[in-house]
Amino acid sequence: MSEADWWKTSFDQRYLDTYLHGFTPERTKQEVDYVVKTAQLKPDETILDLACGHGRHSIELAKRGFTHVIGLDYSETFVTKAKADALASNVAVRFIRGDMKELPFENEFDAVLLLFTAFGYFDDESNKRVLGQINKALRPSGRFFVDVVSGEAVIERFKREGVTDTKIGQPSIPRQVDMGGHMVNEVEWFDPDKQAIHTHREWQDGDDKKEYDYYLHVYTMPQFERMLTDAGFAITETWGDYDGNPHLSEGTFRTILLAKKV
Ligand SMILES: C[S@@+](CC[C@H](N)C(=O)[O-])C[C@H]1O[C@@H](n2cnc3c(N)ncnc32)[C@H](O)[C@@H]1O
C-alpha cells in the first residue's frame, strides 16, 4: 500500500482491538459532554460524526436523545462494528461508509465533528479539500468541532526526543509500545518540511508478522487558522485538552477547536 493510500487498509480489526481498551466509556462520555457543551448541540439538530470509527461518539449522542446523527467512516470493519454496537445499545444511528475527501452532502448539517486525530491523513491539498467538503456539508452558520494532535507539540517532541536517522536525515523516535497488552516495535520519523509523521509498526503474533504504516500531517494553530479561513470558516474557540485548558498551555498536547461556517 502506497503512502497516499495507507488509510485504506491500516484501520483494521487489529487497530480496533489495540485501541479499544483506551476508549473507556468514561472517556467517550467526557468528550461528548465537552462537545455538546461547547458546540451547544441540541438533540434535534443534524450532526455528522465524520471519520466516526466504531461509532463511540455517535452512539453516545444517540443515547442522550440526539435523533439525527450520521456516522461516516471509510473502514468497513469499523462501520460494521458501529452498526452492531448501535443495535446492541438499542439506539438509531445511520452509519455509512464513505471517504471524507468526497462527501455526499450539501447544506445538510448543523454540526460536523471530527474527533480523535482524524485530520491530516493526506497531502496538504487533500487535507484542505476535506475542510472544503465539511464546509459544503454544513448549513449556514453550522459548527465544526475538531480534535487533533497539536502541531506545535509534535515539533517540540521531535526536537526534544528525536534521534537523527542517519539514513534519511530525519529525527526519529524508536520505541516499544504496549498496544492493548501486546508489545509492538514502532518507529516514528518526522519530516520537518512536510510536517508529517510516518509511524511504522511491526506486529509479531507467533509466526504471523504484519507491518503497518501511518502518515499524519500536523499543523500549528496559525496554519490551521489559515486553512480554515480559506475553506470558509472562522474559529470561535480553541483549547489544549478536554478539561478546557488553553491551547498550548503546560501539559496539553491537543489542538481542539470550534469553528463556524461563515
Ligand atoms: C483515529 S480514528 C478516530 C475514530 C473516531 N473518530 C474515534 O474517536 O473513535 C480515525 C478514523 O478515520 C477513518 N478514516 C481514515 N481515512 C478516512 C477517509 N478517507 N474517509 C473517512 N474516514 C477515514 C479511519 O477508518 C478511522 O476510523
CSV table of C-alpha atoms and ligand atoms in Angstrom, one decimal:
chain,number,residue,atom,x,y,z
A,1,MET,CA,0.0,0.0,0.0
A,2,SER,CA,1.5,3.4,-1.0
A,3,GLU,CA,1.9,6.4,1.3
A,4,ALA,CA,-1.1,8.0,-0.5
A,5,ASP,CA,-3.4,5.1,0.3
A,6,TRP,CA,-2.2,3.9,3.7
A,7,TRP,CA,-5.5,4.9,5.4
A,8,LYS,CA,-7.5,2.4,3.2
A,9,THR,CA,-6.0,-0.6,4.9
A,10,SER,CA,-4.5,0.4,8.3
A,11,PHE,CA,-7.7,0.9,10.2
A,12,ASP,CA,-8.5,-2.8,10.5
A,13,GLN,CA,-9.6,-5.3,13.2
A,14,ARG,CA,-6.1,-5.2,14.8
A,15,TYR,CA,-6.1,-1.4,15.1
A,16,LEU,CA,-9.6,-1.6,16.7
A,17,ASP,CA,-8.5,-4.4,19.1
A,18,THR,CA,-5.5,-2.4,20.3
A,19,TYR,CA,-7.1,0.9,20.7
A,20,LEU,CA,-10.4,-0.3,22.1
A,21,HIS,CA,-9.1,-0.7,25.6
A,22,GLY,CA,-8.2,3.0,25.7
A,23,PHE,CA,-11.6,4.2,24.6
A,24,THR,CA,-13.3,3.7,28.0
A,25,PRO,CA,-17.0,4.7,28.3
A,26,GLU,CA,-15.9,7.4,30.7
A,27,ARG,CA,-13.5,8.9,28.2
A,28,THR,CA,-16.1,8.9,25.4
A,29,LYS,CA,-18.7,10.4,27.8
A,30,GLN,CA,-16.3,13.2,28.8
A,31,GLU,CA,-15.5,14.0,25.2
A,32,VAL,CA,-19.2,14.1,24.3
A,33,ASP,CA,-20.0,16.2,27.4
A,34,TYR,CA,-17.4,18.7,26.2
A,35,VAL,CA,-18.5,18.8,22.5
A,36,VAL,CA,-22.2,19.1,23.4
A,37,LYS,CA,-21.5,21.9,25.9
A,38,THR,CA,-19.0,24.0,23.8
A,39,ALA,CA,-20.7,23.5,20.4
A,40,GLN,CA,-24.1,23.9,22.0
A,41,LEU,CA,-25.5,20.8,20.3
A,42,LYS,CA,-29.3,20.3,20.5
A,43,PRO,CA,-30.9,16.8,20.4
A,44,ASP,CA,-33.0,17.7,17.3
A,45,GLU,CA,-30.0,19.1,15.3
A,46,THR,CA,-28.5,17.1,12.4
A,47,ILE,CA,-25.0,16.0,13.3
A,48,LEU,CA,-22.3,14.4,11.2
A,49,ASP,CA,-19.7,12.4,13.1
A,50,LEU,CA,-17.0,12.3,10.4
A,51,ALA,CA,-14.4,9.5,10.5
A,52,CYS,CA,-16.6,8.1,13.3
A,53,GLY,CA,-14.6,4.9,13.7
A,54,HIS,CA,-16.6,2.3,15.6
A,55,GLY,CA,-19.2,5.0,16.4
A,56,ARG,CA,-18.5,5.6,20.0
A,57,HIS,CA,-19.4,9.3,19.9
A,58,SER,CA,-22.4,8.9,17.6
A,59,ILE,CA,-23.8,6.1,19.8
A,60,GLU,CA,-23.3,8.2,23.0
A,61,LEU,CA,-25.1,11.1,21.4
A,62,ALA,CA,-28.0,8.9,20.4
A,63,LYS,CA,-28.2,7.6,24.0
A,64,ARG,CA,-28.6,11.2,25.0
A,65,GLY,CA,-31.6,11.7,22.8
A,66,PHE,CA,-29.9,13.0,19.6
A,67,THR,CA,-32.1,11.7,16.8
A,68,HIS,CA,-30.4,12.9,13.7
A,69,VAL,CA,-26.8,11.6,13.9
A,70,ILE,CA,-25.0,10.2,10.9
A,71,GLY,CA,-21.6,8.5,11.4
A,72,LEU,CA,-19.3,8.2,8.3
A,73,ASP,CA,-16.1,6.2,8.1
A,74,TYR,CA,-14.1,4.6,5.3
A,75,SER,CA,-13.2,1.4,7.2
A,76,GLU,CA,-15.7,-1.4,6.6
A,77,THR,CA,-14.6,-3.2,9.8
A,78,PHE,CA,-15.3,-0.1,11.9
A,79,VAL,CA,-18.7,0.7,10.3
A,80,THR,CA,-19.8,-2.9,10.8
A,81,LYS,CA,-18.9,-2.7,14.5
A,82,ALA,CA,-20.6,0.7,14.8
A,83,LYS,CA,-23.9,-0.7,13.4
A,84,ALA,CA,-23.7,-3.8,15.7
A,85,ASP,CA,-22.9,-1.6,18.8
A,86,ALA,CA,-25.8,0.8,18.0
A,87,LEU,CA,-28.2,-2.2,17.7
A,88,ALA,CA,-26.9,-3.7,21.0
A,89,SER,CA,-27.4,-0.3,22.7
A,90,ASN,CA,-30.9,0.0,21.2
A,91,VAL,CA,-30.3,3.3,19.5
A,92,ALA,CA,-30.9,4.5,16.0
A,93,VAL,CA,-27.8,6.0,14.2
A,94,ARG,CA,-27.2,5.9,10.5
A,95,PHE,CA,-23.7,4.6,9.8
A,96,ILE,CA,-22.4,4.8,6.3
A,97,ARG,CA,-19.1,4.1,4.5
A,98,GLY,CA,-17.5,7.0,2.7
A,99,ASP,CA,-14.4,9.0,2.0
A,100,MET,CA,-14.1,12.3,3.8
A,101,LYS,CA,-12.5,13.8,0.6
A,102,GLU,CA,-15.7,13.1,-1.3
A,103,LEU,CA,-18.6,13.8,1.0
A,104,PRO,CA,-22.1,13.2,-0.5
A,105,PHE,CA,-23.7,16.1,1.5
A,106,GLU,CA,-24.5,19.7,0.8
A,107,ASN,CA,-26.0,22.2,3.2
A,108,GLU,CA,-27.3,19.4,5.4
A,109,PHE,CA,-25.7,19.5,8.9
A,110,ASP,CA,-25.9,21.8,11.9
A,111,ALA,CA,-22.6,20.5,13.1
A,112,VAL,CA,-19.8,18.3,11.9
A,113,LEU,CA,-17.5,16.5,14.4
A,114,LEU,CA,-14.0,15.2,13.5
A,115,LEU,CA,-12.7,13.6,16.7
A,116,PHE,CA,-9.5,12.0,17.9
A,117,THR,CA,-6.9,12.8,15.3
A,118,ALA,CA,-8.9,12.0,12.2
A,119,PHE,CA,-7.5,15.0,10.2
A,120,GLY,CA,-4.1,15.2,8.4
A,121,TYR,CA,-4.1,11.8,6.7
A,122,PHE,CA,-3.4,13.1,3.2
A,123,ASP,CA,-1.2,15.6,1.4
A,124,ASP,CA,-1.8,19.3,2.2
A,125,GLU,CA,-4.0,19.8,-0.9
A,126,SER,CA,-6.3,16.8,0.1
A,127,ASN,CA,-6.4,17.9,3.7
A,128,LYS,CA,-7.6,21.3,2.6
A,129,ARG,CA,-10.1,19.6,0.4
A,130,VAL,CA,-11.5,17.8,3.5
A,131,LEU,CA,-12.2,21.1,5.1
A,132,GLY,CA,-13.9,22.4,2.0
A,133,GLN,CA,-16.1,19.2,1.9
A,134,ILE,CA,-17.0,19.8,5.6
A,135,ASN,CA,-17.9,23.4,4.9
A,136,LYS,CA,-20.1,22.3,1.9
A,137,ALA,CA,-21.9,19.7,4.1
A,138,LEU,CA,-22.8,22.3,6.7
A,139,ARG,CA,-25.7,24.6,6.8
A,140,PRO,CA,-25.0,28.4,7.0
A,141,SER,CA,-23.5,29.2,10.5
A,142,GLY,CA,-23.0,25.4,11.0
A,143,ARG,CA,-20.4,24.4,13.6
A,144,PHE,CA,-17.3,22.4,13.1
A,145,PHE,CA,-15.6,20.8,16.1
A,146,VAL,CA,-12.2,19.2,15.5
A,147,ASP,CA,-9.7,17.5,17.9
A,148,VAL,CA,-6.2,16.6,16.6
A,149,VAL,CA,-2.7,16.3,18.0
A,150,SER,CA,-1.1,19.7,18.3
A,151,GLY,CA,1.5,20.5,15.5
A,152,GLU,CA,3.4,22.7,18.0
A,153,ALA,CA,3.6,19.7,20.5
A,154,VAL,CA,4.8,17.3,17.8
A,155,ILE,CA,7.5,19.7,16.6
A,156,GLU,CA,8.7,20.2,20.2
A,157,ARG,CA,8.6,16.4,20.9
A,158,PHE,CA,10.8,15.5,18.0
A,159,LYS,CA,13.2,18.3,18.9
A,160,ARG,CA,13.4,17.0,22.4
A,161,GLU,CA,13.3,13.2,21.9
A,162,GLY,CA,14.2,12.6,18.3
A,163,VAL,CA,17.5,11.0,17.3
A,164,THR,CA,18.7,11.6,13.8
A,165,ASP,CA,18.2,8.7,11.5
A,166,THR,CA,21.4,8.9,9.5
A,167,LYS,CA,19.9,7.0,6.5
A,168,ILE,CA,17.2,9.6,5.9
A,169,GLY,CA,18.5,12.5,7.9
A,170,GLN,CA,15.2,13.0,9.9
A,171,PRO,CA,14.6,12.9,13.6
A,172,SER,CA,13.2,9.6,14.7
A,173,ILE,CA,11.8,8.1,17.9
A,174,PRO,CA,12.1,4.3,18.1
A,175,ARG,CA,10.3,2.6,20.9
A,176,GLN,CA,8.4,-0.4,22.1
A,177,VAL,CA,4.8,0.3,22.8
A,178,ASP,CA,2.2,-1.6,24.8
A,179,MET,CA,-0.8,-1.8,22.5
A,180,GLY,CA,-3.6,-3.4,24.5
A,181,GLY,CA,-1.2,-5.8,26.3
A,182,HIS,CA,0.8,-6.6,23.2
A,183,MET,CA,4.4,-5.2,22.9
A,184,VAL,CA,4.9,-3.7,19.5
A,185,ASN,CA,8.1,-2.3,17.9
A,186,GLU,CA,7.4,1.1,16.5
A,187,VAL,CA,9.5,3.9,14.8
A,188,GLU,CA,8.2,7.4,14.2
A,189,TRP,CA,10.0,9.7,11.8
A,190,PHE,CA,9.2,13.4,11.5
A,191,ASP,CA,9.7,15.2,8.2
A,192,PRO,CA,10.0,18.9,9.3
A,193,ASP,CA,9.5,20.2,5.8
A,194,LYS,CA,6.2,18.4,5.2
A,195,GLN,CA,5.4,18.5,9.0
A,196,ALA,CA,4.5,14.8,8.6
A,197,ILE,CA,4.9,11.9,11.0
A,198,HIS,CA,5.5,8.5,9.5
A,199,THR,CA,4.9,5.7,12.0
A,200,HIS,CA,6.0,2.2,11.2
A,201,ARG,CA,4.7,-0.7,13.5
A,202,GLU,CA,5.7,-4.3,13.4
A,203,TRP,CA,3.3,-6.9,14.9
A,204,GLN,CA,4.5,-10.4,15.7
A,205,ASP,CA,1.9,-12.9,16.7
A,206,GLY,CA,3.8,-16.2,16.8
A,207,ASP,CA,4.8,-16.7,13.1
A,208,ASP,CA,2.4,-14.1,11.9
A,209,LYS,CA,4.2,-10.8,11.2
A,210,LYS,CA,2.4,-7.8,9.9
A,211,GLU,CA,3.7,-4.3,9.3
A,212,TYR,CA,1.7,-1.1,9.5
A,213,ASP,CA,2.4,2.4,8.2
A,214,TYR,CA,0.6,5.5,9.3
A,215,TYR,CA,1.1,9.0,8.0
A,216,LEU,CA,-0.1,12.1,9.7
A,217,HIS,CA,0.4,15.8,8.7
A,218,VAL,CA,0.3,18.1,11.7
A,219,TYR,CA,-0.5,21.8,11.7
A,220,THR,CA,0.3,24.6,14.1
A,221,MET,CA,-2.6,26.9,15.1
A,222,PRO,CA,-1.7,29.7,12.7
A,223,GLN,CA,-1.6,27.1,9.8
A,224,PHE,CA,-4.9,25.6,10.9
A,225,GLU,CA,-6.4,29.1,11.1
A,226,ARG,CA,-5.2,29.9,7.6
A,227,MET,CA,-6.6,26.6,6.2
A,228,LEU,CA,-9.9,27.1,7.9
A,229,THR,CA,-10.3,30.7,6.7
A,230,ASP,CA,-9.6,29.6,3.2
A,231,ALA,CA,-12.2,26.8,3.5
A,232,GLY,CA,-14.9,29.3,4.7
A,233,PHE,CA,-14.7,29.0,8.5
A,234,ALA,CA,-14.0,31.4,11.4
A,235,ILE,CA,-12.5,29.9,14.6
A,236,THR,CA,-14.8,30.5,17.6
A,237,GLU,CA,-12.7,29.0,20.4
A,238,THR,CA,-9.6,26.8,20.9
A,239,TRP,CA,-8.4,24.5,23.7
A,240,GLY,CA,-5.5,22.2,24.5
A,241,ASP,CA,-7.4,19.4,26.1
A,242,TYR,CA,-10.9,18.2,27.2
A,243,ASP,CA,-10.5,19.8,30.6
A,244,GLY,CA,-10.8,23.2,28.9
A,245,ASN,CA,-7.2,24.2,29.4
A,246,PRO,CA,-6.0,26.8,26.9
A,247,HIS,CA,-4.3,25.7,23.7
A,248,LEU,CA,-0.5,25.2,24.2
A,249,SER,CA,-0.8,25.6,28.0
A,250,GLU,CA,1.5,23.5,30.1
A,251,GLY,CA,0.9,19.7,29.8
A,252,THR,CA,-1.5,19.9,26.9
A,253,PHE,CA,-0.9,18.2,23.6
A,254,ARG,CA,-4.0,18.6,21.5
A,255,THR,CA,-5.5,21.2,19.2
A,256,ILE,CA,-9.2,21.2,19.9
A,257,LEU,CA,-11.2,23.9,18.2
A,258,LEU,CA,-14.7,25.0,17.3
A,259,ALA,CA,-15.2,26.9,14.1
A,260,LYS,CA,-18.3,28.3,12.4
A,261,LYS,CA,-19.2,28.3,8.7
A,262,VAL,CA,-19.1,32.0,7.6
B,1,LIG,C1,-8.0,7.7,14.8
B,1,LIG,S1,-9.5,7.0,14.2
B,1,LIG,C2,-10.8,8.1,15.0
B,1,LIG,C3,-12.1,7.4,15.1
B,1,LIG,C4,-13.2,8.1,15.9
B,1,LIG,N1,-13.4,9.5,15.5
B,1,LIG,C5,-13.0,8.0,17.4
B,1,LIG,O1,-12.7,9.0,18.0
B,1,LIG,O2,-13.1,6.9,17.9
B,1,LIG,C6,-9.5,7.7,12.6
B,1,LIG,C7,-10.7,7.2,11.7
B,1,LIG,O3,-10.6,7.8,10.4
B,1,LIG,C8,-11.1,6.9,9.4
B,1,LIG,N2,-10.7,7.3,8.1
B,1,LIG,C9,-9.4,7.3,7.6
B,1,LIG,N3,-9.4,7.8,6.3
B,1,LIG,C10,-10.7,8.1,6.0
B,1,LIG,C11,-11.3,8.7,4.9
B,1,LIG,N4,-10.6,9.0,3.8
B,1,LIG,N5,-12.6,8.9,5.0
B,1,LIG,C12,-13.4,8.6,6.1
B,1,LIG,N6,-12.8,8.0,7.2
B,1,LIG,C13,-11.5,7.8,7.2
B,1,LIG,C14,-10.5,5.6,9.9
B,1,LIG,O4,-11.1,4.5,9.3
B,1,LIG,C15,-10.7,5.7,11.4
B,1,LIG,O5,-11.9,5.1,11.8
